[in-house]
Coordinates of C-alpha atoms in Angstrom, one line a residue:
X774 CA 0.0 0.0 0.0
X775 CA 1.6 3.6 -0.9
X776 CA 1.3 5.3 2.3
X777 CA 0.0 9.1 2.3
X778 CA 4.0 10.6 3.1
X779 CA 5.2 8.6 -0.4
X780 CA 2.3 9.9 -2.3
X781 CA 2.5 13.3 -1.3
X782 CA 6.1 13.4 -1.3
X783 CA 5.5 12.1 -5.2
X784 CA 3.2 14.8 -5.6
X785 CA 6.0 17.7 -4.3
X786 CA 8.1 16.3 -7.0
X787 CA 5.6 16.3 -9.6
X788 CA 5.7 19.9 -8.3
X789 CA 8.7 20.6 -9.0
X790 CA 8.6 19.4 -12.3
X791 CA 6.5 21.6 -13.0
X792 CA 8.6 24.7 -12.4
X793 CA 11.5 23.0 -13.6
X794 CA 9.8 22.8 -17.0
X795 CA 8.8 26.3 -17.1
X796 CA 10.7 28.5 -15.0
X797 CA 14.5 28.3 -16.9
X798 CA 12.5 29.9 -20.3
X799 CA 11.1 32.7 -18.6
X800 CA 12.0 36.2 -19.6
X801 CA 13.5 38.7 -17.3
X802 CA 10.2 40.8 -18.1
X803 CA 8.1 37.6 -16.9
X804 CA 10.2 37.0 -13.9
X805 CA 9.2 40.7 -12.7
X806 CA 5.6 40.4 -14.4
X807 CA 2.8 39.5 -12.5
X808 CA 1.9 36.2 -11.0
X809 CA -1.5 34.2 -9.8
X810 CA -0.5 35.7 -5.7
X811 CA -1.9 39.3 -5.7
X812 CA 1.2 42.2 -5.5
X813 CA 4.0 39.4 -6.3
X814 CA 6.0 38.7 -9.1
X815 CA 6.8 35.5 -10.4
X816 CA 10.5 36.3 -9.3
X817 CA 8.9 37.1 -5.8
X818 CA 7.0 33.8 -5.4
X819 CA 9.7 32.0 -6.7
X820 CA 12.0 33.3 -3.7
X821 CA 9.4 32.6 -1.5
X822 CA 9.0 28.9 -2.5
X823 CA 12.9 28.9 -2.3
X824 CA 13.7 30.4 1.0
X825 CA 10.6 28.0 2.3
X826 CA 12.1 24.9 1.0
X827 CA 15.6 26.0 2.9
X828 CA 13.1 26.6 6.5
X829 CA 11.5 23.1 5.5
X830 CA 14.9 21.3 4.8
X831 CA 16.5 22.4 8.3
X832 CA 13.0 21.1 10.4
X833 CA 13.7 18.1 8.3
X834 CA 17.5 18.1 9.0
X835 CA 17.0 18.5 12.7
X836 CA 13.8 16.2 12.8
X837 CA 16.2 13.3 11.2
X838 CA 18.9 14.3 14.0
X839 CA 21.1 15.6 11.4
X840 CA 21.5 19.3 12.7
X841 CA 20.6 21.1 15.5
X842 CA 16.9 23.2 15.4
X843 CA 17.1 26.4 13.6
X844 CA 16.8 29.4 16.5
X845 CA 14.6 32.2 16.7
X846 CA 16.5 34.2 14.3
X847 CA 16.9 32.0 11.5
X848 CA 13.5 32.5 9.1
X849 CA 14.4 36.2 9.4
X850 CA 17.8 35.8 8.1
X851 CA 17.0 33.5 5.4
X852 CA 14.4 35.5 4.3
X853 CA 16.7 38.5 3.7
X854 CA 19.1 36.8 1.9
X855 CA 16.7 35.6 -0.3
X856 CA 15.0 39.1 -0.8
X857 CA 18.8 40.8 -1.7
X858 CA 18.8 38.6 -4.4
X859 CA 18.2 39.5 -8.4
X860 CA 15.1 38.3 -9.9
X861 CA 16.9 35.7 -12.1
X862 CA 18.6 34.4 -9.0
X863 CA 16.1 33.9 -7.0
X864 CA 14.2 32.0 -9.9
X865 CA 17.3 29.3 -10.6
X866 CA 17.7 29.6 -6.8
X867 CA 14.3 28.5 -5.8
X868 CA 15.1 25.2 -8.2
X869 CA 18.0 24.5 -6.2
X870 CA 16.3 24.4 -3.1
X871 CA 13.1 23.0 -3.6
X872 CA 14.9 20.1 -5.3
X873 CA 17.5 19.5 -2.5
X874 CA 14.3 19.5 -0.1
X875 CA 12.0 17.1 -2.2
X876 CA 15.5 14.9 -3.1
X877 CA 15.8 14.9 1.0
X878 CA 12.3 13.5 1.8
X879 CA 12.4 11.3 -1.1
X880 CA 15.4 9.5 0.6
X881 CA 14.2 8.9 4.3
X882 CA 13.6 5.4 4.7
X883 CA 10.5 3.7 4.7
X884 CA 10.8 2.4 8.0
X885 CA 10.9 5.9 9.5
X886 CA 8.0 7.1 8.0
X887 CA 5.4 6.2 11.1
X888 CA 8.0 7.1 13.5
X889 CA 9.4 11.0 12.8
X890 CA 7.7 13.5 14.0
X891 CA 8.5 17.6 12.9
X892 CA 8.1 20.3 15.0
X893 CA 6.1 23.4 12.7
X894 CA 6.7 26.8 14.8
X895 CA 2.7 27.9 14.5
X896 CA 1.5 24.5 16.1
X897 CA 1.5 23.1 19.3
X898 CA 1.8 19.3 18.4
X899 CA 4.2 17.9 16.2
X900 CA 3.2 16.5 12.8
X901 CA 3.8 13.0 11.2
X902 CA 5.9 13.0 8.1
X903 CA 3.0 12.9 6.1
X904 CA 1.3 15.9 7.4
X905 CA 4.7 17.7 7.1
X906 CA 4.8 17.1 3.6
X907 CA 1.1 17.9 3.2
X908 CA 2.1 21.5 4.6
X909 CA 5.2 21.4 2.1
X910 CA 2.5 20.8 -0.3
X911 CA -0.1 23.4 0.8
X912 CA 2.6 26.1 0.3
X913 CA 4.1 24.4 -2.9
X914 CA 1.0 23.9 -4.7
X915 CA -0.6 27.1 -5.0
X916 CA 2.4 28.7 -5.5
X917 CA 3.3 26.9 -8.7
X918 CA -0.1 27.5 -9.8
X919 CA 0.6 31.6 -9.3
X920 CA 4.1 30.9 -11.6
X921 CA 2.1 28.9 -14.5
X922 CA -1.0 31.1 -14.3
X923 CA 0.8 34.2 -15.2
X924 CA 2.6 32.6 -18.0
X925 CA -0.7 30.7 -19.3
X926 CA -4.2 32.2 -18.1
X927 CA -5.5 29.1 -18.5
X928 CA -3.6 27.2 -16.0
X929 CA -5.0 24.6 -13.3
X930 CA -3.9 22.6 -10.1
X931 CA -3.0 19.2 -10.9
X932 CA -5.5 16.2 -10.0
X933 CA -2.8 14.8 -7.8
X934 CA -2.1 17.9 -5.9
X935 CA -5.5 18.7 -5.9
X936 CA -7.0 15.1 -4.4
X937 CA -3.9 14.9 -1.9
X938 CA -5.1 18.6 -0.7
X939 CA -8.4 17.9 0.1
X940 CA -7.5 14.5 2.1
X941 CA -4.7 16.8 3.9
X942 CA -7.3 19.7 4.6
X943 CA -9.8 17.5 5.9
X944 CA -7.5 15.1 8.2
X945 CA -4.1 16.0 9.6
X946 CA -3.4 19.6 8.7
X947 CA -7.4 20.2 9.1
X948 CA -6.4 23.3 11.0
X949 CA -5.0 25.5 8.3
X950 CA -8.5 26.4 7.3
X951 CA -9.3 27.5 11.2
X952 CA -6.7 30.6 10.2
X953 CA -7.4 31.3 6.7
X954 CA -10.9 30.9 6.6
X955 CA -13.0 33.8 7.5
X956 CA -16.7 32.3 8.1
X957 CA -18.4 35.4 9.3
X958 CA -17.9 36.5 5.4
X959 CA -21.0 34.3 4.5
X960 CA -24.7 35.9 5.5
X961 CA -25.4 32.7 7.3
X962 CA -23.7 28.9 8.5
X963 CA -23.5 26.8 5.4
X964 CA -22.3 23.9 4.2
X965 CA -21.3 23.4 0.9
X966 CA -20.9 19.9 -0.8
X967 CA -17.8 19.7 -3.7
X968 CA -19.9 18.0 -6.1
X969 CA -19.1 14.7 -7.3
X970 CA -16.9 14.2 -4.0
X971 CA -17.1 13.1 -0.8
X972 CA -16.0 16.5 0.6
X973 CA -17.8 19.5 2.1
X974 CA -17.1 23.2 2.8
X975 CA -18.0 24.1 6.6
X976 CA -18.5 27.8 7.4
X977 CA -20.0 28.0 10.9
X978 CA -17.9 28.7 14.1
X979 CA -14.4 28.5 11.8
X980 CA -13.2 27.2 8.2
X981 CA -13.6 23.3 7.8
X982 CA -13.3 20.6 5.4
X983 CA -14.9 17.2 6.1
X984 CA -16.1 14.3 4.6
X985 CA -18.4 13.8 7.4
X986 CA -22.3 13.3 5.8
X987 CA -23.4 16.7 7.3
X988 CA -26.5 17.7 5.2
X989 CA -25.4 20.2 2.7
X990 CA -26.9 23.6 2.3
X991 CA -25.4 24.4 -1.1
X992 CA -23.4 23.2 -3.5
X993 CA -20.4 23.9 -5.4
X994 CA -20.6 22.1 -9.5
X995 CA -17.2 22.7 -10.4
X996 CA -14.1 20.7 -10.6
X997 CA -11.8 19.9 -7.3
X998 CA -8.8 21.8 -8.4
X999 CA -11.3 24.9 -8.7
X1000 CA -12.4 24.1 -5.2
X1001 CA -9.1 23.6 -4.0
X1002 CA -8.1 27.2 -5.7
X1003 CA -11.0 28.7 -4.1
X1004 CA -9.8 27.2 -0.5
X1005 CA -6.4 29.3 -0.8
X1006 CA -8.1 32.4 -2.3
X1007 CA -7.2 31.4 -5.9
X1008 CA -10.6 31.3 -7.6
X1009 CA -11.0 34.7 -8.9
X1010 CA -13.5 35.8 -11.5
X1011 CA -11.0 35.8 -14.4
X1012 CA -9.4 32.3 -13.1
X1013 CA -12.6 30.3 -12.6
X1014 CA -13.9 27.8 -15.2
X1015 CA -16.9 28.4 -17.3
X1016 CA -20.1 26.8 -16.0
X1017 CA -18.9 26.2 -12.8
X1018 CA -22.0 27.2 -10.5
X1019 CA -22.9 27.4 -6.8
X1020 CA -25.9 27.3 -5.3
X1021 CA -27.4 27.1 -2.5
X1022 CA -27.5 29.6 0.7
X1023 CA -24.5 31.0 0.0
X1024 CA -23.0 32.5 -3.4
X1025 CA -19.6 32.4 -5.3
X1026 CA -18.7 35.6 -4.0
X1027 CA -19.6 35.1 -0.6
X1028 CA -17.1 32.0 -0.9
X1029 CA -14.7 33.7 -2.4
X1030 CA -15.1 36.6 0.9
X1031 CA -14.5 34.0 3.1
X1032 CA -11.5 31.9 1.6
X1033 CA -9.4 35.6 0.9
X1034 CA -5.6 33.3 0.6
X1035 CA -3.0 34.3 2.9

């Protein structure tokens, strides 16, 4: 059985792939263009992705007892470093980085995979290795998606990146919508089933995903990746798919109010 760490770990390198394919052709004047993340660049997502993968790779160094934790000052410094760099560095930068992380996790044994457990600064219990990855993945997806969507209009999350989010978002990193979502956006409590999935939207006290069989009060008719965009504050009026539709007690935009991205 491919556990979730392997498959999400498969889907980070699909990731990469991804940038890897597109990023080394892009022009100085797309590098500083826009992306899909409002007020960045491309060049400025891609450092972001990159100086992320370096704060990810050291929680995953000390985690495998390799190096000591990173102290309080460390995300700072990294950060700067990353932000004195040139647009074209920080592009073939973030490459390095995110495949020296991905290459990392993609070589920690099997029999450690129920066993580690990773320390993430904004949560008070450590995570398994496969929620780890699924925040790895939570950052990484969207991200690419702002890269290819401001080369190609058109662009969409994969189905594998897509799939893996929801079973991440609804199990072990189920609290990441408890700070992004903003429930009292939406005129009333709803709950609003992903159609053709298990999965619903929960707006009520905080932000939810669940698979539980609460009885829906609207719907979303659209595809999962556009669900998943909408989730992280990516389904915007000129990114969302014709016919997709919601109905229901609660509209599109009200959805879109309450799931503003971070």
């Amino acid at each position: 059985m491919t556990t979730s760490a392997i498959r999400t770990i498969a889907a980070l390198r699909s990731e990469y792939d991804l940038l890897a394919g597109t990023v080394p052709s892009l022009s100085a004047d797309q590098l500083t263009g826009p992306s899909g993340a409002t007020e960045w660049t491309i060049a400025d997502v891609l450092s972001h992705l990159g100086s992320g993968a370096e704060i990810t790779h050291a929680g995953l160094r000390a985690a495998l007892g390799e190096a000591e934790a990173p102290g309080p000052d460390f995300n700072q410094g990294i950060w700067d470093r990353w932000n004195a760099l040139s647009p074209q560095d920080q592009a073939l930068g973030s490459l390095a980085a995110n495949d020296a992380l991905i290459t990392a996790l993609e070589t920690i044994p099997a029999d450690r995979h129920d066993d580690l457990k990773f320390n993430v600064g904004f949560l008070p219990e450590p995570l398994s290795l496969a929620s780890f990855a699924g925040i790895r993945l939570s950052e990484t997806a969207p991200h690419v998606w702002d890269v290819l969507v401001g080369v190609d209009p058109a662009a969409a999350l994969s189905e594998q990146s897509a799939q893996l989010l929801v079973e991440h978002l609804s199990g072990g990193i189920s609290m990441l919508l408890g700070f992004i979502g903003k429930p009292d956006a939406v005129s009333a409590p709803a709950v609003v089933e992903i159609s053709k999935t298990p999965y619903r939207i929960v707006l009520a006290d905080k932000a939810a995903l669940t698979t539980d069989a609460t009885p829906a009060t609207a719907t979303f008719d659209g595809p999962l990746e556009a669900a998943v965009r909408l989730l992280y504050g990516r389904l915007t009026p000129q990114h969302t798919p014709a016919g997709l539709a919601v109905s229901g007690n609660v509209t599109l935009d009200e959805l879109r109010a309450a799931f503003p991205g971070f």
